[in-house]
Short mmCIF file of C-alpha atoms and ligand atoms in Angstrom, two decimals:
data_model
loop_
_atom_site.label_atom_id
_atom_site.label_comp_id
_atom_site.label_asym_id
_atom_site.label_seq_id
_atom_site.Cartn_x
_atom_site.Cartn_y
_atom_site.Cartn_z
CA MET A 12 -23.93 37.77 -71.39
CA THR A 13 -22.16 39.31 -74.38
CA SER A 14 -21.66 37.52 -77.66
CA ALA A 15 -18.58 37.78 -79.88
CA ALA A 16 -19.43 36.70 -83.41
CA MET A 17 -16.49 35.32 -85.36
CA GLU A 18 -18.46 32.58 -87.08
CA LYS A 19 -16.12 32.55 -90.10
CA GLY A 20 -12.82 31.80 -88.42
CA THR A 21 -11.22 29.36 -86.00
CA LEU A 22 -11.15 29.60 -82.23
CA ILE A 23 -8.40 27.75 -80.35
CA VAL A 24 -8.69 26.88 -76.66
CA GLY A 25 -5.22 26.61 -75.08
CA GLY A 26 -1.95 28.38 -75.83
CA GLY A 27 0.66 25.67 -75.29
CA VAL A 28 2.95 24.50 -78.04
CA VAL A 29 0.07 22.62 -79.71
CA GLY A 30 -2.48 25.47 -79.79
CA LEU A 31 0.15 28.02 -80.84
CA ALA A 32 1.62 25.84 -83.58
CA VAL A 33 -1.74 24.93 -85.12
CA GLY A 34 -2.76 28.61 -84.79
CA TRP A 35 0.38 29.76 -86.58
CA MET A 36 -0.11 27.20 -89.37
CA LEU A 37 -3.74 28.31 -89.87
CA ALA A 38 -3.00 32.04 -89.66
CA ARG A 39 -0.18 31.85 -92.21
CA ARG A 40 -2.61 30.13 -94.58
CA GLY A 41 -4.91 33.16 -94.30
CA GLU A 42 -7.43 31.79 -91.78
CA PRO A 43 -8.76 34.27 -89.17
CA VAL A 44 -7.78 32.70 -85.82
CA THR A 45 -8.40 33.70 -82.21
CA LEU A 46 -6.60 31.83 -79.42
CA LEU A 47 -7.89 31.90 -75.84
CA GLU A 48 -5.41 31.10 -73.06
CA LYS A 49 -6.39 30.97 -69.41
CA GLY A 50 -2.99 32.27 -68.22
CA LYS A 51 0.00 33.22 -70.32
CA THR A 52 0.91 31.21 -73.41
CA GLY A 53 3.51 28.46 -73.17
CA ARG A 54 3.73 28.34 -69.37
CA GLU A 55 2.39 24.83 -68.69
CA ALA A 56 3.63 21.48 -70.04
CA SER A 57 5.35 23.24 -72.92
CA TRP A 58 7.38 25.30 -70.44
CA ALA A 59 8.20 22.28 -68.30
CA ALA A 60 9.53 20.10 -71.11
CA ALA A 61 13.17 19.24 -71.67
CA GLY A 62 12.77 19.57 -75.43
CA MET A 63 14.16 16.20 -76.48
CA LEU A 64 13.11 15.21 -80.00
CA ALA A 65 13.55 11.54 -79.39
CA PRO A 66 11.50 9.11 -81.48
CA ALA A 67 14.30 6.52 -81.34
CA THR A 68 15.45 6.74 -77.72
CA GLU A 69 11.86 7.05 -76.44
CA VAL A 70 10.82 3.95 -78.38
CA ALA A 71 10.61 1.81 -75.26
CA TYR A 72 7.82 4.03 -73.97
CA GLN A 73 5.66 4.17 -77.03
CA GLU A 74 3.46 2.20 -79.32
CA ASP A 75 4.22 1.82 -83.02
CA LEU A 76 1.68 4.54 -83.82
CA ASN A 77 3.50 7.10 -81.69
CA LEU A 78 6.76 6.08 -83.31
CA MET A 79 5.25 6.69 -86.75
CA LEU A 80 4.04 10.19 -85.73
CA GLY A 81 7.39 10.94 -84.10
CA LEU A 82 9.31 9.96 -87.24
CA GLU A 83 7.00 12.06 -89.41
CA SER A 84 7.59 15.01 -87.09
CA MET A 85 11.37 14.52 -87.22
CA ARG A 86 11.11 14.64 -91.02
CA LEU A 87 9.26 17.96 -90.78
CA TYR A 88 11.36 19.50 -87.97
CA PRO A 89 14.25 21.11 -89.91
CA GLU A 90 11.93 22.99 -92.27
CA PHE A 91 9.49 23.84 -89.46
CA VAL A 92 12.31 25.34 -87.38
CA ALA A 93 13.82 27.22 -90.33
CA GLU A 94 10.45 28.77 -91.21
CA LEU A 95 9.64 29.54 -87.58
CA GLN A 96 13.01 31.16 -86.96
CA GLN A 97 12.60 33.26 -90.07
CA ALA A 98 9.02 34.26 -89.25
CA SER A 99 9.75 35.10 -85.60
CA GLY A 100 13.31 36.43 -85.93
CA MET A 101 14.29 34.13 -83.02
CA ASP A 102 16.67 31.21 -82.56
CA VAL A 103 15.00 28.21 -80.86
CA ASP A 104 18.23 26.33 -80.04
CA TYR A 105 17.54 23.40 -82.36
CA ARG A 106 20.50 21.05 -81.84
CA THR A 107 21.45 17.92 -83.72
CA GLU A 108 24.36 16.38 -81.76
CA GLY A 109 22.32 13.25 -81.01
CA ALA A 110 21.76 11.29 -77.83
CA LEU A 111 23.68 8.74 -75.76
CA GLU A 112 21.98 5.94 -73.89
CA VAL A 113 24.19 4.81 -71.03
CA SER A 114 24.22 2.43 -68.09
CA PHE A 115 26.29 2.12 -64.94
CA CYS A 116 25.23 -1.30 -63.58
CA ALA A 117 24.52 -4.81 -64.86
CA ASP A 118 20.77 -4.46 -64.51
CA ASP A 119 20.62 -1.27 -66.62
CA THR A 120 23.08 -2.71 -69.14
CA ALA A 121 20.78 -5.67 -69.75
CA ARG A 122 17.91 -3.27 -70.24
CA LEU A 123 19.94 -1.06 -72.59
CA ARG A 124 20.88 -4.06 -74.74
CA HIS A 125 17.27 -5.19 -74.82
CA ILE A 126 16.08 -1.75 -76.00
CA LEU A 127 18.92 -1.54 -78.52
CA GLY A 128 17.74 -4.81 -80.07
CA TYR A 129 14.22 -3.41 -80.36
CA GLN A 130 15.45 -0.11 -81.86
CA GLN A 131 17.48 -1.99 -84.45
CA GLU A 132 14.51 -4.25 -85.25
CA LYS A 133 12.58 -1.03 -86.01
CA ASN A 134 15.45 0.13 -88.28
CA LEU A 135 16.20 3.09 -86.03
CA PRO A 136 19.75 4.37 -86.39
CA VAL A 137 21.06 3.48 -82.92
CA ARG A 138 24.45 1.78 -82.56
CA SER A 139 26.29 0.21 -79.69
CA LEU A 140 29.38 2.14 -78.51
CA SER A 141 32.43 0.99 -76.59
CA VAL A 142 32.88 2.58 -73.16
CA THR A 143 36.05 4.27 -74.47
CA ASP A 144 34.20 5.82 -77.40
CA ALA A 145 31.36 6.97 -75.17
CA LEU A 146 33.78 8.61 -72.73
CA GLU A 147 35.50 10.28 -75.63
CA MET A 148 32.17 11.74 -76.74
CA GLU A 149 31.17 12.89 -73.25
CA PRO A 150 34.27 12.93 -70.99
CA THR A 151 32.37 14.05 -67.91
CA LEU A 152 30.41 10.78 -67.68
CA SER A 153 31.22 8.68 -64.62
CA GLY A 154 34.12 6.20 -64.90
CA PHE A 155 31.64 3.51 -63.73
CA LEU A 156 30.11 3.58 -67.23
CA SER A 157 29.44 0.00 -68.26
CA ALA A 158 27.61 0.23 -71.62
CA ALA A 159 26.52 2.85 -74.12
CA ALA A 160 24.68 3.35 -77.40
CA PHE A 161 24.49 6.39 -79.67
CA CYS A 162 21.62 7.74 -81.73
CA GLY A 163 22.47 10.58 -84.13
CA MET A 164 18.89 10.95 -85.25
CA ASP A 165 17.43 12.20 -81.95
CA HIS A 166 17.75 15.97 -81.65
CA GLN A 167 16.59 18.68 -79.25
CA VAL A 168 15.13 22.16 -79.12
CA ASP A 169 14.56 24.67 -76.31
CA PRO A 170 10.80 24.41 -75.66
CA ARG A 171 10.63 27.80 -73.93
CA LEU A 172 12.20 29.50 -76.94
CA LEU A 173 10.00 27.41 -79.23
CA THR A 174 6.75 28.59 -77.63
CA THR A 175 7.96 32.21 -77.50
CA ALA A 176 8.86 32.04 -81.20
CA LEU A 177 5.51 30.41 -82.02
CA LYS A 178 3.66 33.18 -80.20
CA LYS A 179 5.59 35.84 -82.14
CA ALA A 180 5.09 34.11 -85.48
CA TYR A 181 1.39 33.56 -84.75
CA LEU A 182 0.85 37.26 -83.96
CA LEU A 183 2.90 38.39 -86.96
CA ALA A 184 0.79 36.12 -89.20
CA GLY A 185 -2.32 37.99 -88.01
CA GLY A 186 -3.49 35.63 -85.25
CA VAL A 187 -5.45 37.19 -82.38
CA LEU A 188 -4.36 36.22 -78.87
CA ARG A 189 -6.35 36.68 -75.67
CA GLU A 190 -4.33 35.76 -72.60
CA ASP A 191 -5.84 35.59 -69.09
CA CYS A 192 -9.03 34.44 -70.81
CA GLU A 193 -10.27 31.14 -69.39
CA VAL A 194 -12.80 29.09 -71.28
CA THR A 195 -15.26 28.06 -68.60
CA ARG A 196 -17.63 25.98 -70.72
CA PHE A 197 -18.34 24.65 -74.19
CA VAL A 198 -21.74 25.45 -75.72
CA LEU A 199 -22.67 22.82 -78.28
CA GLU A 200 -26.17 23.15 -79.73
CA ALA A 201 -27.40 21.09 -82.67
CA GLY A 202 -27.52 23.06 -85.90
CA ARG A 203 -25.38 25.92 -84.55
CA PRO A 204 -21.62 26.44 -84.78
CA PRO A 205 -19.59 25.40 -81.75
CA ALA A 206 -19.16 28.08 -79.09
CA VAL A 207 -17.44 28.59 -75.76
CA MET A 208 -18.09 30.72 -72.72
CA ALA A 209 -15.23 32.82 -71.39
CA GLY A 210 -16.72 34.24 -68.22
CA GLU A 211 -19.90 36.02 -69.33
CA GLU A 212 -18.83 36.18 -72.95
CA ARG A 213 -20.08 33.69 -75.51
CA ILE A 214 -17.72 33.23 -78.45
CA SER A 215 -18.63 31.09 -81.42
CA ALA A 216 -16.67 30.22 -84.55
CA LYS A 217 -16.95 28.07 -87.65
CA ARG A 218 -14.30 25.80 -86.14
CA VAL A 219 -13.21 25.37 -82.53
CA LEU A 220 -10.02 23.49 -81.62
CA LEU A 221 -9.64 22.08 -78.11
CA ALA A 222 -5.90 22.15 -77.33
CA ALA A 223 -5.93 22.66 -73.58
CA GLY A 224 -3.23 20.09 -72.75
CA ALA A 225 -3.80 18.17 -69.51
CA TRP A 226 -6.99 20.21 -68.87
CA SER A 227 -8.62 19.05 -72.12
CA GLY A 228 -10.54 16.29 -70.35
CA SER A 229 -12.07 18.47 -67.65
CA LEU A 230 -13.79 21.33 -69.45
CA ALA A 231 -17.52 21.79 -68.70
CA GLY A 232 -20.16 21.53 -71.41
CA LEU A 233 -18.61 18.65 -73.34
CA PRO A 234 -20.83 15.56 -73.47
CA ASP A 235 -19.00 12.41 -72.35
CA LYS A 236 -18.76 11.01 -75.87
CA LEU A 237 -16.89 14.14 -77.05
CA ARG A 238 -14.68 14.55 -73.98
CA PRO A 239 -11.08 13.51 -74.72
CA PRO A 240 -9.95 11.00 -72.07
CA VAL A 241 -6.90 12.99 -70.94
CA ARG A 242 -5.29 13.04 -67.50
CA PRO A 243 -2.37 15.01 -66.03
CA VAL A 244 0.87 12.99 -65.73
CA LYS A 245 3.10 14.97 -63.41
CA GLY A 246 6.82 15.44 -64.03
CA GLN A 247 9.36 17.02 -61.68
CA MET A 248 12.47 18.58 -63.22
CA LEU A 249 15.52 20.59 -62.23
CA SER A 250 18.36 22.42 -63.90
CA PHE A 251 22.01 23.14 -63.10
CA GLN A 252 24.25 25.96 -64.33
CA MET A 253 27.04 24.21 -66.27
CA GLY A 254 29.45 27.16 -66.67
CA ALA A 255 30.66 26.85 -63.06
CA ILE A 256 32.80 23.84 -64.06
CA PRO A 257 34.62 24.47 -67.37
CA SER A 258 34.70 20.80 -68.51
CA LEU A 259 30.91 20.62 -68.20
CA THR A 260 30.43 23.38 -70.74
CA HIS A 261 31.53 20.71 -73.26
CA PHE A 262 28.61 18.45 -72.32
CA LEU A 263 27.06 18.33 -75.78
CA ARG A 264 24.63 15.49 -76.18
CA VAL A 265 21.45 14.38 -74.51
CA VAL A 266 22.37 11.60 -72.07
CA ARG A 267 19.77 9.05 -71.06
CA VAL A 268 20.04 6.61 -68.18
CA PRO A 269 16.99 4.42 -67.58
CA GLU A 270 15.75 6.49 -64.64
CA ILE A 271 16.71 10.03 -65.74
CA TYR A 272 17.90 12.10 -68.67
CA MET A 273 20.22 15.10 -68.91
CA VAL A 274 19.81 17.73 -71.61
CA PRO A 275 22.47 20.44 -72.07
CA LYS A 276 21.22 23.75 -73.46
CA SER A 277 23.28 26.34 -75.34
CA ASP A 278 22.62 28.97 -72.65
CA GLY A 279 24.55 26.85 -70.12
CA ARG A 280 21.65 25.08 -68.39
CA LEU A 281 21.82 21.35 -67.82
CA ILE A 282 18.25 20.07 -67.50
CA VAL A 283 17.63 16.88 -65.52
CA GLY A 284 14.31 15.08 -65.75
CA ALA A 285 11.89 13.71 -65.06
CA THR A 286 9.60 11.90 -62.69
CA VAL A 287 6.43 10.32 -64.10
CA GLU A 288 3.67 10.49 -61.50
CA GLU A 289 -0.08 10.03 -61.35
CA MET A 290 -0.80 12.76 -58.79
CA GLY A 291 -3.57 14.76 -60.48
CA PHE A 292 -2.91 18.49 -60.69
CA ASP A 293 -0.64 18.57 -57.61
CA ARG A 294 2.14 21.02 -58.54
CA ARG A 295 4.28 20.48 -55.45
CA LEU A 296 7.85 19.23 -55.66
CA THR A 297 8.65 16.29 -53.39
CA GLY A 298 11.78 15.26 -51.54
CA GLY A 299 11.65 11.85 -53.21
CA GLY A 300 11.21 13.23 -56.71
CA ILE A 301 14.09 15.69 -56.48
CA TYR A 302 16.25 13.13 -54.66
CA GLU A 303 15.83 10.62 -57.52
CA LEU A 304 16.80 13.25 -60.11
CA LEU A 305 19.85 14.41 -58.12
CA LYS A 306 20.95 10.84 -57.42
CA GLY A 307 20.63 9.82 -61.07
CA ALA A 308 22.48 12.93 -62.26
CA TRP A 309 25.30 12.52 -59.72
CA GLU A 310 25.76 8.81 -60.49
CA SER A 311 26.00 9.62 -64.21
CA VAL A 312 28.09 12.81 -64.05
CA PRO A 313 29.75 13.13 -60.61
CA GLN A 314 30.77 16.76 -61.27
CA VAL A 315 27.16 17.90 -60.93
CA TYR A 316 27.82 17.68 -57.17
CA ASP A 317 29.53 21.07 -57.40
CA LEU A 318 27.21 22.74 -59.88
CA PRO A 319 24.88 25.54 -58.82
CA LEU A 320 21.24 24.41 -58.86
CA LEU A 321 19.30 26.90 -61.01
CA GLU A 322 15.66 25.92 -60.98
CA THR A 323 13.20 23.22 -59.96
CA TRP A 324 9.71 22.86 -61.46
CA THR A 325 6.81 20.57 -62.24
CA GLY A 326 4.57 20.15 -65.28
CA PHE A 327 1.60 18.10 -66.41
CA ARG A 328 1.90 15.91 -69.49
CA PRO A 329 -1.45 15.42 -71.20
CA GLY A 330 -1.76 11.62 -71.13
CA SER A 331 -4.58 9.92 -73.02
CA ARG A 332 -6.08 6.52 -72.20
CA ASP A 333 -3.77 4.76 -74.67
CA ASN A 334 -0.94 7.31 -74.30
CA ALA A 335 -1.24 8.34 -77.96
CA PRO A 336 -2.28 11.84 -79.09
CA ILE A 337 -5.92 12.55 -79.91
CA LEU A 338 -6.01 14.44 -83.19
CA GLY A 339 -8.96 15.13 -85.41
CA GLN A 340 -12.56 16.11 -85.81
CA THR A 341 -15.16 15.12 -83.22
CA ALA A 342 -18.71 13.99 -83.92
CA PHE A 343 -19.91 17.58 -83.33
CA PRO A 344 -19.55 19.52 -86.61
CA GLY A 345 -16.79 22.13 -86.38
CA LEU A 346 -15.31 20.85 -83.09
CA PHE A 347 -11.73 19.55 -83.35
CA VAL A 348 -9.30 18.18 -80.78
CA ALA A 349 -5.47 18.19 -80.61
CA THR A 350 -4.31 16.89 -77.26
CA GLY A 351 -2.93 13.86 -75.40
CA HIS A 352 0.68 14.37 -76.59
CA HIS A 353 1.97 13.01 -73.28
CA ARG A 354 5.81 12.63 -73.17
CA ASN A 355 6.38 13.71 -76.78
CA GLY A 356 4.42 16.88 -77.47
CA ILE A 357 7.46 18.97 -78.36
CA LEU A 358 8.61 16.27 -80.76
CA THR A 359 5.21 15.86 -82.40
CA THR A 360 4.39 19.57 -82.73
CA PRO A 361 5.29 20.00 -86.43
CA ALA A 362 3.32 16.91 -87.50
CA THR A 363 0.35 18.00 -85.36
CA ALA A 364 0.40 21.56 -86.71
CA VAL A 365 0.87 20.74 -90.39
CA HIS A 366 -1.66 17.90 -90.54
CA MET A 367 -4.29 19.42 -88.22
CA ALA A 368 -4.23 22.65 -90.27
CA SER A 369 -4.78 20.61 -93.45
CA LEU A 370 -7.64 18.70 -91.88
CA MET A 371 -9.30 21.84 -90.53
CA LEU A 372 -9.02 23.84 -93.75
CA GLU A 373 -9.53 21.07 -96.29
CA GLY A 374 -12.00 18.89 -94.37
CA ARG A 375 -10.35 15.51 -95.07
CA PRO A 376 -8.08 13.83 -92.51
CA PRO A 377 -4.59 13.15 -93.89
CA ASP A 378 -3.90 9.38 -93.68
CA ILE A 379 -1.34 9.89 -90.94
CA LEU A 380 -3.97 11.36 -88.59
CA LYS A 381 -6.57 8.62 -89.06
CA PRO A 382 -5.30 6.29 -86.28
CA PHE A 383 -5.32 9.23 -83.82
CA SER A 384 -8.97 10.09 -84.36
CA PRO A 385 -11.00 11.12 -81.27
CA ASP A 386 -13.63 8.44 -82.07
CA ARG A 387 -11.26 5.58 -81.27
CA PHE A 388 -12.29 5.61 -77.59
C1 LIG B 430 8.39 17.33 -67.14
C2 LIG B 430 8.06 17.19 -68.59
C3 LIG B 430 9.07 16.93 -69.51
C4 LIG B 430 8.76 16.80 -70.86
N1 LIG B 430 9.77 16.60 -71.76
C5 LIG B 430 9.49 16.50 -73.09
C6 LIG B 430 10.51 16.33 -74.05
O1 LIG B 430 11.69 16.30 -73.71
N2 LIG B 430 10.15 16.20 -75.36
C7 LIG B 430 8.86 16.24 -75.77
O2 LIG B 430 8.60 16.08 -76.97
N3 LIG B 430 7.85 16.42 -74.88
C8 LIG B 430 8.14 16.55 -73.56
N4 LIG B 430 7.14 16.73 -72.65
C9 LIG B 430 5.75 16.70 -73.12
C10 LIG B 430 5.30 18.04 -73.70
O3 LIG B 430 5.71 19.07 -72.85
C11 LIG B 430 3.78 18.07 -73.86
O4 LIG B 430 3.33 16.93 -74.55
C12 LIG B 430 3.35 19.31 -74.64
O5 LIG B 430 3.94 20.47 -74.11
C13 LIG B 430 1.83 19.44 -74.60
O6 LIG B 430 1.51 20.68 -75.19
P1 LIG B 430 0.03 21.26 -75.05
O7 LIG B 430 0.00 22.53 -75.81
O8 LIG B 430 -0.94 20.19 -75.38
O9 LIG B 430 -0.14 21.49 -73.47
P2 LIG B 430 0.29 22.72 -72.54
O10 LIG B 430 1.64 23.21 -72.86
O11 LIG B 430 0.02 22.30 -71.14
O12 LIG B 430 -0.72 23.85 -72.96
C14 LIG B 430 -2.10 23.79 -72.70
C15 LIG B 430 -2.56 25.22 -72.48
O13 LIG B 430 -3.97 25.25 -72.35
C16 LIG B 430 -4.29 26.22 -71.41
N5 LIG B 430 -5.64 25.96 -70.89
C17 LIG B 430 -6.03 24.92 -70.12
N6 LIG B 430 -7.34 25.03 -69.82
C18 LIG B 430 -7.78 26.17 -70.43
C19 LIG B 430 -9.04 26.83 -70.47
N7 LIG B 430 -10.11 26.34 -69.82
N8 LIG B 430 -9.14 27.99 -71.18
C20 LIG B 430 -8.06 28.52 -71.83
N9 LIG B 430 -6.84 27.93 -71.81
C21 LIG B 430 -6.70 26.76 -71.12
C22 LIG B 430 -3.21 26.05 -70.34
O14 LIG B 430 -3.10 27.20 -69.52
C23 LIG B 430 -1.99 25.81 -71.20
O15 LIG B 430 -1.28 27.00 -71.50
C24 LIG B 430 7.42 16.92 -71.30
C25 LIG B 430 6.42 17.22 -70.38
C26 LIG B 430 6.74 17.37 -69.04
C27 LIG B 430 5.64 17.74 -68.06
#
């Protein structure tokens, strides 16, 4: 066994959007940081995501606490993106055209109206639209459109560009990255700083952050009371190439139908997602999953029938027991957790990064993190 002593700095386990963003925030504040990633950075849930930044249109799926964190993150997003783009020299395709919620049958219309009432009760800026106005905004929507609402506040980003930019910015800020380096076990001994094993190598640090996404609940060496209750929530996705039909290159906004969503990217991809499945770490696509996505997309925008299919993929959302993120210090001194971001980890990245970095460097949890503490379970 070899031992790497970096007792002064911070060690991060997991190089998804969460680990990279916290790492970047710490490194730019002068903290020595080493990030260990079992594969390549940004290739798991953060690669799979559609990149919707949707506190308002996701409200039906979340508790008030998640809404609060989502709104805080939306407040931080413009500055976070500007600084990241400047630090990395990359564009992350941050787009602010807003999102349409639409329905094509009576059942979905009733549901849309119900959610709209709830969004308005929460003072979220979502307004009902006439069918004519909605078709004017997105002319490729099916003529069977029966109701629509618009939310200008919900934005989007390209999560693959975001993680690539975060990796660049992290390295340029002096962060150390070790890819293909799997943490096999935590070593937590009373009176000693937290440490991990990566193969035969023992690495300890003043602070260790567990940010291993859907794998955060299954690492060896964590006693049950410190283990974040996180499970993989599988999502199947696909993308089309829009350029093949000229009118579809004008598809601008995120479009959400109850069962699916469609997210147009500036590089011409139209992303369609996503299933929500409790299937453990089973990465396989299924006929049923892809059928539901294709059916929902075709019913909403019939022209997709003729579009080239570009890619299909799956990813694992890190879902906690109450579906809210787990953010904070554990009962073991120096061991921190940032995981459980479930459906909204791209949205909540700036709030996670900014506030976790403050907690880790200053020692006091910002008020906004208190309800997400790991000891709530
Ligand atoms: C299909 C789908 C669509 C989504 N759409 C959206 C969306 O539109 N908007 C939104 O806000 N969110 C969305 N999400 C959710 C979002 O992607 C996640 O919440 C977020 O990416 C979680 O980031 P993470 O860094 O915690 O996890 P991950 O990106 O999974 O990263 C965890 C990393 O830890 C590494 N790791 C694991 N175990 C170890 C180990 N033992 N040692 C070293 N490294 C390890 C993994 O290899 C991985 O790289 C979506 C998710 C999915 C699956």
